[in-house]
mmCIF file of C-alpha atoms in Angstrom:
data_model
loop_
_atom_site.group_PDB
_atom_site.id
_atom_site.type_symbol
_atom_site.label_atom_id
_atom_site.label_comp_id
_atom_site.label_asym_id
_atom_site.label_seq_id
_atom_site.Cartn_x
_atom_site.Cartn_y
_atom_site.Cartn_z
ATOM 1 C CA MET A 193 113.451 215.838 158.028
ATOM 2 C CA PRO A 194 113.685 218.751 155.570
ATOM 3 C CA GLU A 195 115.685 218.263 152.397
ATOM 4 C CA GLN A 196 119.079 219.952 152.524
ATOM 5 C CA THR A 197 122.561 219.766 151.042
ATOM 6 C CA ILE A 198 125.561 218.960 153.217
ATOM 7 C CA LYS A 199 129.238 218.429 152.376
ATOM 8 C CA VAL A 200 130.700 215.209 153.810
ATOM 9 C CA ASN A 201 133.045 212.377 152.956
ATOM 10 C CA TYR A 202 131.852 208.762 152.728
ATOM 11 C CA SER A 203 132.049 208.063 156.460
ATOM 12 C CA GLY A 204 130.307 211.339 157.201
ATOM 13 C CA ALA A 205 127.508 210.362 154.842
ATOM 14 C CA VAL A 206 126.979 207.062 156.641
ATOM 15 C CA ASN A 207 127.004 208.872 159.974
ATOM 16 C CA ALA A 208 124.419 211.361 158.685
ATOM 17 C CA ALA A 209 122.168 208.552 157.479
ATOM 18 C CA LEU A 210 122.403 206.754 160.816
ATOM 19 C CA GLN A 211 121.648 209.983 162.665
ATOM 20 C CA ARG A 212 118.577 210.475 160.487
ATOM 21 C CA VAL A 213 117.099 207.002 160.912
ATOM 22 C CA LEU A 214 117.756 206.999 164.663
ATOM 23 C CA ALA A 215 115.878 210.286 164.878
ATOM 24 C CA GLU A 216 113.034 209.346 162.556
ATOM 25 C CA VAL A 217 112.479 205.651 163.301
ATOM 26 C CA PRO A 218 111.989 205.009 167.027
ATOM 27 C CA GLU A 219 112.270 201.237 166.491
ATOM 28 C CA THR A 220 115.920 201.521 165.441
ATOM 29 C CA LEU A 221 118.838 200.433 167.622
ATOM 30 C CA LEU A 222 122.521 200.760 166.747
ATOM 31 C CA TYR A 223 125.049 198.423 168.298
ATOM 32 C CA GLY A 224 128.212 196.391 167.826
ATOM 33 C CA GLU A 225 131.803 196.199 168.991
ATOM 34 C CA ASP A 226 133.109 199.695 169.869
ATOM 35 C CA VAL A 227 130.193 201.336 168.057
ATOM 36 C CA ALA A 228 128.965 203.586 170.872
ATOM 37 C CA LYS A 229 131.491 205.305 173.142
ATOM 38 C CA PRO A 230 134.536 204.822 170.835
ATOM 39 C CA GLY A 231 132.422 205.759 167.787
ATOM 40 C CA GLY A 232 133.496 202.754 165.720
ATOM 41 C CA VAL A 233 136.915 201.495 164.695
ATOM 42 C CA HIS A 234 136.870 203.961 161.780
ATOM 43 C CA GLY A 235 134.873 206.666 163.554
ATOM 44 C CA VAL A 236 131.784 206.189 161.401
ATOM 45 C CA THR A 237 129.355 206.129 164.353
ATOM 46 C CA ARG A 238 131.069 208.908 166.300
ATOM 47 C CA GLY A 239 128.731 211.092 168.358
ATOM 48 C CA LEU A 240 125.587 208.996 167.949
ATOM 49 C CA TRP A 241 125.783 207.489 171.444
ATOM 50 C CA LYS A 242 125.778 210.948 172.993
ATOM 51 C CA GLU A 243 122.715 211.958 170.995
ATOM 52 C CA PHE A 244 120.632 208.807 171.299
ATOM 53 C CA GLY A 245 121.761 207.323 174.602
ATOM 54 C CA ASP A 246 120.849 203.721 175.346
ATOM 55 C CA ARG A 247 119.652 203.042 171.785
ATOM 56 C CA VAL A 248 123.319 203.101 170.736
ATOM 57 C CA PHE A 249 125.466 200.648 172.688
ATOM 58 C CA ASP A 250 128.635 198.572 172.667
ATOM 59 C CA THR A 251 128.590 194.776 172.763
ATOM 60 C CA PRO A 252 131.001 192.039 173.788
ATOM 61 C CA ILE A 253 133.227 190.598 171.072
ATOM 62 C CA SER A 254 130.700 188.034 169.890
ATOM 63 C CA GLU A 255 129.473 188.283 166.313
ATOM 64 C CA SER A 256 127.023 185.435 166.886
ATOM 65 C CA ALA A 257 125.436 187.306 169.777
ATOM 66 C CA ILE A 258 125.280 190.546 167.772
ATOM 67 C CA LEU A 259 123.526 188.942 164.818
ATOM 68 C CA GLY A 260 121.380 186.551 166.841
ATOM 69 C CA SER A 261 120.053 189.361 169.011
ATOM 70 C CA ALA A 262 119.352 191.417 165.882
ATOM 71 C CA VAL A 263 117.240 188.605 164.418
ATOM 72 C CA GLY A 264 115.228 188.301 167.614
ATOM 73 C CA ALA A 265 114.781 192.041 168.098
ATOM 74 C CA ALA A 266 113.688 192.467 164.490
ATOM 75 C CA MET A 267 111.132 189.673 164.804
ATOM 76 C CA MET A 268 109.720 191.487 167.862
ATOM 77 C CA GLY A 269 109.244 194.794 166.049
ATOM 78 C CA ARG A 270 112.547 196.632 166.348
ATOM 79 C CA ARG A 271 114.756 197.661 163.408
ATOM 80 C CA PRO A 272 118.307 197.023 164.622
ATOM 81 C CA ILE A 273 121.343 198.339 162.781
ATOM 82 C CA VAL A 274 124.328 196.268 163.823
ATOM 83 C CA GLU A 275 127.978 196.450 162.890
ATOM 84 C CA ILE A 276 130.324 193.574 162.131
ATOM 85 C CA MET A 277 133.646 195.348 162.458
ATOM 86 C CA TRP A 278 135.361 193.440 159.614
ATOM 87 C CA ALA A 279 133.434 191.402 157.030
ATOM 88 C CA ASP A 280 135.896 188.566 157.642
ATOM 89 C CA PHE A 281 134.432 188.268 161.162
ATOM 90 C CA PHE A 282 131.030 187.495 159.632
ATOM 91 C CA LEU A 283 132.312 183.972 159.126
ATOM 92 C CA VAL A 284 132.075 183.067 162.797
ATOM 93 C CA ALA A 285 128.354 183.905 162.804
ATOM 94 C CA LEU A 286 127.050 182.540 159.527
ATOM 95 C CA ASP A 287 124.399 180.404 161.209
ATOM 96 C CA GLN A 288 122.624 183.539 162.441
ATOM 97 C CA MET A 289 122.538 185.104 158.958
ATOM 98 C CA ILE A 290 122.118 182.177 156.594
ATOM 99 C CA ASN A 291 120.130 179.678 158.679
ATOM 100 C CA GLN A 292 118.125 182.115 160.782
ATOM 101 C CA ALA A 293 117.780 185.668 159.402
ATOM 102 C CA ALA A 294 117.365 184.623 155.781
ATOM 103 C CA ASN A 295 114.643 182.094 156.682
ATOM 104 C CA VAL A 296 112.427 184.078 159.049
ATOM 105 C CA ARG A 297 109.911 185.197 156.439
ATOM 106 C CA TYR A 298 109.773 181.757 154.757
ATOM 107 C CA VAL A 299 109.459 179.491 157.793
ATOM 108 C CA SER A 300 106.823 181.748 159.384
ATOM 109 C CA GLN A 301 104.756 181.774 156.167
ATOM 110 C CA GLY A 302 105.183 185.537 156.027
ATOM 111 C CA LYS A 303 103.797 186.113 159.511
ATOM 112 C CA LEU A 304 107.163 187.377 160.732
ATOM 113 C CA THR A 305 109.950 189.387 159.149
ATOM 114 C CA ALA A 306 113.484 190.267 160.206
ATOM 115 C CA PRO A 307 114.000 193.903 159.205
ATOM 116 C CA PHE A 308 117.520 194.678 160.312
ATOM 117 C CA VAL A 309 120.693 196.058 158.733
ATOM 118 C CA VAL A 310 124.215 194.744 159.064
ATOM 119 C CA ARG A 311 126.906 197.340 158.435
ATOM 120 C CA THR A 312 130.351 196.003 157.684
ATOM 121 C CA GLN A 313 133.432 196.864 155.674
ATOM 122 C CA GLN A 314 135.684 194.754 153.491
ATOM 123 C CA GLY A 315 138.329 194.790 150.778
ATOM 124 C CA ASN A 316 142.031 195.396 150.828
ATOM 125 C CA SER A 317 143.866 198.335 152.317
ATOM 126 C CA PRO A 318 147.625 198.624 152.866
ATOM 127 C CA GLY A 319 148.864 195.922 155.239
ATOM 128 C CA ALA A 320 145.410 194.466 155.830
ATOM 129 C CA CYS A 321 146.613 190.854 155.251
ATOM 130 C CA ALA A 322 144.691 187.721 154.306
ATOM 131 C CA GLN A 323 142.217 187.709 157.204
ATOM 132 C CA HIS A 324 141.151 191.363 156.747
ATOM 133 C CA SER A 325 140.991 191.718 152.969
ATOM 134 C CA GLN A 326 138.343 189.316 151.749
ATOM 135 C CA ASN A 327 135.408 190.367 149.569
ATOM 136 C CA LEU A 328 132.483 188.224 150.619
ATOM 137 C CA GLU A 329 129.503 189.605 148.720
ATOM 138 C CA ALA A 330 129.094 186.492 146.564
ATOM 139 C CA LEU A 331 128.741 184.306 149.655
ATOM 140 C CA PHE A 332 125.693 186.251 150.830
ATOM 141 C CA LEU A 333 124.303 186.762 147.331
ATOM 142 C CA HIS A 334 124.058 182.970 147.123
ATOM 143 C CA THR A 335 121.566 183.054 150.004
ATOM 144 C CA PRO A 336 117.934 183.861 149.129
ATOM 145 C CA GLY A 337 116.283 186.059 151.727
ATOM 146 C CA LEU A 338 119.200 188.462 152.201
ATOM 147 C CA ARG A 339 119.521 191.846 150.509
ATOM 148 C CA VAL A 340 123.011 193.068 149.663
ATOM 149 C CA ALA A 341 124.336 196.532 148.782
ATOM 150 C CA MET A 342 127.788 197.944 148.115
ATOM 151 C CA PRO A 343 127.902 201.720 147.518
ATOM 152 C CA SER A 344 130.873 203.720 146.242
ATOM 153 C CA SER A 345 129.911 207.372 146.760
ATOM 154 C CA PRO A 346 128.836 209.466 149.748
ATOM 155 C CA GLN A 347 125.393 210.083 148.203
ATOM 156 C CA ASP A 348 124.764 206.385 147.598
ATOM 157 C CA ALA A 349 126.144 205.492 151.038
ATOM 158 C CA TYR A 350 123.589 207.858 152.588
ATOM 159 C CA ASP A 351 120.630 206.863 150.413
ATOM 160 C CA ILE A 352 121.272 203.125 150.671
ATOM 161 C CA MET A 353 121.518 203.176 154.461
ATOM 162 C CA VAL A 354 118.194 205.023 154.724
ATOM 163 C CA SER A 355 116.511 202.627 152.289
ATOM 164 C CA ALA A 356 118.014 199.583 154.000
ATOM 165 C CA VAL A 357 116.581 200.566 157.376
ATOM 166 C CA HIS A 358 113.112 200.876 155.854
ATOM 167 C CA CYS A 359 113.372 197.491 154.080
ATOM 168 C CA ASP A 360 111.481 194.596 155.677
ATOM 169 C CA ASP A 361 114.196 192.050 154.826
ATOM 170 C CA PRO A 362 117.644 191.647 156.396
ATOM 171 C CA VAL A 363 120.073 193.879 154.480
ATOM 172 C CA ILE A 364 123.869 193.693 154.435
ATOM 173 C CA VAL A 365 125.627 196.927 153.466
ATOM 174 C CA PHE A 366 129.267 196.376 152.563
ATOM 175 C CA ASP A 367 131.468 199.465 152.723
ATOM 176 C CA ASN A 368 134.995 199.490 151.381
ATOM 177 C CA ARG A 369 137.092 201.121 154.094
ATOM 178 C CA THR A 370 139.361 202.796 151.535
ATOM 179 C CA LEU A 371 136.379 205.034 150.747
ATOM 180 C CA TYR A 372 135.746 206.258 154.289
ATOM 181 C CA PHE A 373 138.116 209.210 154.256
ATOM 182 C CA GLY A 374 137.895 210.349 150.646
ATOM 183 C CA GLN A 375 137.140 213.858 149.489
ATOM 184 C CA LYS A 376 134.083 215.604 150.847
ATOM 185 C CA GLN A 377 131.210 215.938 148.392
ATOM 186 C CA GLU A 378 127.858 217.651 148.481
ATOM 187 C CA ILE A 379 125.005 215.233 149.110
ATOM 188 C CA VAL A 380 121.278 215.763 149.412
ATOM 189 C CA THR A 381 119.709 214.574 152.646
ATOM 190 C CA GLY A 382 116.119 214.374 153.808
ATOM 191 C CA ARG A 383 114.579 212.940 150.682
ATOM 192 C CA PRO A 384 111.964 210.192 151.132
ATOM 193 C CA PRO A 385 113.486 206.697 151.362
ATOM 194 C CA ALA A 386 113.867 205.199 147.884
ATOM 195 C CA PRO A 387 112.866 201.599 147.125
ATOM 196 C CA ILE A 388 115.816 199.217 147.259
ATOM 197 C CA GLY A 389 117.442 198.191 143.987
ATOM 198 C CA GLY A 390 118.395 199.961 140.797
ATOM 199 C CA SER A 391 121.619 200.924 139.081
ATOM 200 C CA VAL A 392 123.401 204.052 137.875
ATOM 201 C CA LEU A 393 124.729 204.765 134.380
ATOM 202 C CA ARG A 394 128.078 206.434 135.139
ATOM 203 C CA ARG A 395 129.383 206.668 131.563
ATOM 204 C CA SER A 396 127.705 206.356 128.167
ATOM 205 C CA GLY A 397 129.182 204.578 125.170
ATOM 206 C CA GLN A 398 128.597 202.068 122.375
ATOM 207 C CA ALA A 399 131.833 200.030 122.391
ATOM 208 C CA ALA A 400 130.943 197.750 125.332
ATOM 209 C CA THR A 401 129.055 197.579 128.628
ATOM 210 C CA VAL A 402 131.069 197.484 131.842
ATOM 211 C CA VAL A 403 129.325 196.467 135.079
ATOM 212 C CA THR A 404 130.946 197.172 138.415
ATOM 213 C CA TRP A 405 130.228 197.967 142.065
ATOM 214 C CA GLY A 406 131.869 199.183 145.258
ATOM 215 C CA ALA A 407 135.271 200.863 145.363
ATOM 216 C CA MET A 408 136.241 199.308 142.039
ATOM 217 C CA THR A 409 133.805 201.718 140.404
ATOM 218 C CA HIS A 410 136.338 204.527 140.680
ATOM 219 C CA ARG A 411 139.081 202.572 138.880
ATOM 220 C CA VAL A 412 136.647 201.539 136.160
ATOM 221 C CA LEU A 413 135.641 205.158 135.605
ATOM 222 C CA GLU A 414 139.298 206.169 135.341
ATOM 223 C CA ALA A 415 139.812 203.446 132.765
ATOM 224 C CA ALA A 416 136.692 204.457 130.847
ATOM 225 C CA ASP A 417 137.814 208.090 130.752
ATOM 226 C CA GLN A 418 141.264 207.150 129.456
ATOM 227 C CA LEU A 419 139.740 204.955 126.770
ATOM 228 C CA ALA A 420 137.348 207.751 125.826
ATOM 229 C CA ALA A 421 140.307 210.077 125.355
ATOM 230 C CA GLN A 422 141.572 207.543 122.801
ATOM 231 C CA GLY A 423 138.206 207.436 121.033
ATOM 232 C CA THR A 424 136.707 204.296 122.607
ATOM 233 C CA PHE A 425 133.556 204.958 124.612
ATOM 234 C CA VAL A 426 132.180 202.300 126.926
ATOM 235 C CA ALA A 427 128.983 202.331 128.973
ATOM 236 C CA VAL A 428 129.686 201.961 132.692
ATOM 237 C CA ILE A 429 126.839 200.705 134.868
ATOM 238 C CA GLU A 430 127.358 200.794 138.611
ATOM 239 C CA THR A 431 125.119 198.421 140.550
ATOM 240 C CA PRO A 432 125.256 199.524 144.200
ATOM 241 C CA TRP A 433 122.432 197.083 144.922
ATOM 242 C CA LEU A 434 123.492 193.505 144.183
ATOM 243 C CA ASN A 435 120.280 191.957 145.560
ATOM 244 C CA PRO A 436 117.943 192.996 144.099
ATOM 245 C CA PHE A 437 120.131 193.212 141.003
ATOM 246 C CA ASP A 438 119.109 195.369 138.043
ATOM 247 C CA THR A 439 119.443 192.608 135.451
ATOM 248 C CA ASP A 440 117.106 194.221 132.908
ATOM 249 C CA THR A 441 119.162 197.411 132.666
ATOM 250 C CA VAL A 442 122.368 195.425 132.143
ATOM 251 C CA ILE A 443 120.803 193.281 129.416
ATOM 252 C CA GLU A 444 119.406 196.332 127.617
ATOM 253 C CA SER A 445 122.810 198.020 127.726
ATOM 254 C CA VAL A 446 124.618 194.948 126.400
ATOM 255 C CA GLU A 447 122.161 194.842 123.500
ATOM 256 C CA ARG A 448 122.956 198.491 122.711
ATOM 257 C CA THR A 449 126.712 197.879 122.865
ATOM 258 C CA GLY A 450 126.949 195.037 120.368
ATOM 259 C CA GLY A 451 126.705 192.218 122.891
ATOM 260 C CA ARG A 452 130.059 193.068 124.498
ATOM 261 C CA LEU A 453 130.170 192.812 128.297
ATOM 262 C CA ALA A 454 132.827 193.170 130.975
ATOM 263 C CA VAL A 455 132.351 192.800 134.722
ATOM 264 C CA VAL A 456 134.941 194.237 137.094
ATOM 265 C CA HIS A 457 135.060 193.597 140.847
ATOM 266 C CA GLU A 458 137.586 193.329 143.650
ATOM 267 C CA ALA A 459 136.488 189.857 144.700
ATOM 268 C CA ASN A 460 138.026 186.646 143.360
ATOM 269 C CA THR A 461 136.867 185.831 139.855
ATOM 270 C CA THR A 462 136.109 182.153 140.573
ATOM 271 C CA ALA A 463 132.465 181.993 141.680
ATOM 272 C CA GLY A 464 132.426 185.757 142.049
ATOM 273 C CA PHE A 465 129.159 187.573 141.369
ATOM 274 C CA GLY A 466 130.584 188.700 138.035
ATOM 275 C CA ALA A 467 130.163 185.134 136.792
ATOM 276 C CA GLU A 468 126.465 185.322 137.678
ATOM 277 C CA VAL A 469 126.046 188.620 135.822
ATOM 278 C CA ILE A 470 127.634 187.181 132.683
ATOM 279 C CA THR A 471 125.464 184.068 132.912
ATOM 280 C CA ARG A 472 122.257 186.108 133.162
ATOM 281 C CA VAL A 473 123.204 188.100 130.078
ATOM 282 C CA ALA A 474 124.190 184.938 128.202
ATOM 283 C CA GLU A 475 120.862 183.333 129.083
ATOM 284 C CA ALA A 476 119.093 186.403 127.675
ATOM 285 C CA GLY A 477 120.720 185.636 124.326
ATOM 286 C CA VAL A 478 122.282 189.068 123.820
ATOM 287 C CA LEU A 479 125.936 188.216 124.518
ATOM 288 C CA ARG A 480 128.273 188.220 121.520
ATOM 289 C CA GLY A 481 131.874 187.055 121.566
ATOM 290 C CA ARG A 482 133.880 186.454 124.724
ATOM 291 C CA PRO A 483 132.902 188.456 127.821
ATOM 292 C CA ALA A 484 135.599 189.866 130.104
ATOM 293 C CA ARG A 485 135.704 189.003 133.796
ATOM 294 C CA ILE A 486 138.214 191.153 135.665
ATOM 295 C CA GLY A 487 138.888 190.529 139.347
ATOM 296 C CA VAL A 488 141.427 189.139 141.777
ATOM 297 C CA PRO A 489 142.968 185.772 140.783
ATOM 298 C CA ASP A 490 142.559 182.801 143.100
ATOM 299 C CA ALA A 491 145.168 183.705 145.685
ATOM 300 C CA ARG A 492 145.209 184.667 149.328
ATOM 301 C CA MET A 493 145.791 188.371 149.801
ATOM 302 C CA PRO A 494 149.379 189.127 150.904
ATOM 303 C CA ALA A 495 150.100 191.672 153.633
ATOM 304 C CA ALA A 496 152.785 193.457 151.612
ATOM 305 C CA PRO A 497 151.085 196.357 149.802
ATOM 306 C CA ALA A 498 153.190 195.868 146.671
ATOM 307 C CA LEU A 499 152.179 192.217 146.392
ATOM 308 C CA ALA A 500 148.521 192.998 147.083
ATOM 309 C CA SER A 501 148.551 195.662 144.376
ATOM 310 C CA ALA A 502 149.788 193.067 141.903
ATOM 311 C CA LEU A 503 146.605 191.047 142.469
ATOM 312 C CA ILE A 504 143.893 193.707 142.614
ATOM 313 C CA PRO A 505 142.773 195.112 139.247
ATOM 314 C CA ASP A 506 144.196 198.581 138.678
ATOM 315 C CA THR A 507 143.321 201.081 135.993
ATOM 316 C CA GLY A 508 145.947 199.745 133.604
ATOM 317 C CA ARG A 509 144.756 196.159 133.856
ATOM 318 C CA ILE A 510 141.147 197.250 133.365
ATOM 319 C CA ILE A 511 142.115 199.237 130.271
ATOM 320 C CA GLU A 512 143.932 196.206 128.854
ATOM 321 C CA GLY A 513 140.900 194.007 129.428
ATOM 322 C CA LEU A 514 138.483 196.470 127.891
ATOM 323 C CA ALA A 515 140.805 197.115 124.955
ATOM 324 C CA ARG A 516 140.835 193.401 124.141
ATOM 325 C CA LEU A 517 137.061 193.239 124.498
ATOM 326 C CA THR A 518 136.365 196.201 122.224
ATOM 327 C CA ALA A 519 138.976 195.102 119.664
ATOM 328 C CA ASP A 520 136.633 192.241 118.720
ATOM 329 C CA ARG A 521 134.141 194.661 117.167
#
């Protein structure tokens, strides 16, 4: 595929990446509930069934069957891309991911792999309620053998999907559905697949290091820009890949910023992946003072948008947290 620049929103970028891998990798299949003829509940897979025929198909409402068939097909040489419509629905099929997919390489002594991608979306949106608002990345990050990514921009959404399909391990790509219909941006397509992993320095500064991922990245950048206007510059590292996680870059940044670290995510703070990030930095011996962990408190997510907004970190709450952190200099 020749390299070119296209202008798309987040969902368009995912669609473009899927179109590319279906065209370039004959082993790929794309399936899930309402993925083919309806084009997905959010329209992300629209048009792919018409272009690729039987390789794009709808399934019954059975997450266990979707994931179990993906494990088997991947072990037999295919590279399935399957969709779990809501991340919350993952929970009825955990055996297929945690007991089966994650163990294929280990229990076969490396003779078999399970190269497949699970697309899903999570997080809160207005009226989504408790059963459609959970952020489950930490649950899967606790499971060796699974790769996990959570992009925030159309370019990363495109690049990560292409890289995930070429990875020989099972990969879960979490989208945040509030990003699907954002502003269109120019992205570069057709570049060779990049290795999985890595991070992106979104803002430079010496006052503190802020680590974030997913949709929360945008609120953190707003907070960082407002603090910069007041003369406080923080380094913002976005980690769209959570496994593998770019620990070395985070540690190096914390060393450069006086040992001050904040982690911001939409998931619950208790046992969230932010706690793991802080622990890794603490174990490296570069942490100074009290780190800041900013996320949702331990509460079920209410359906009322006003109540949900009170729980999810907004720009103001992030600024308050970072102001306290940097005041300790």
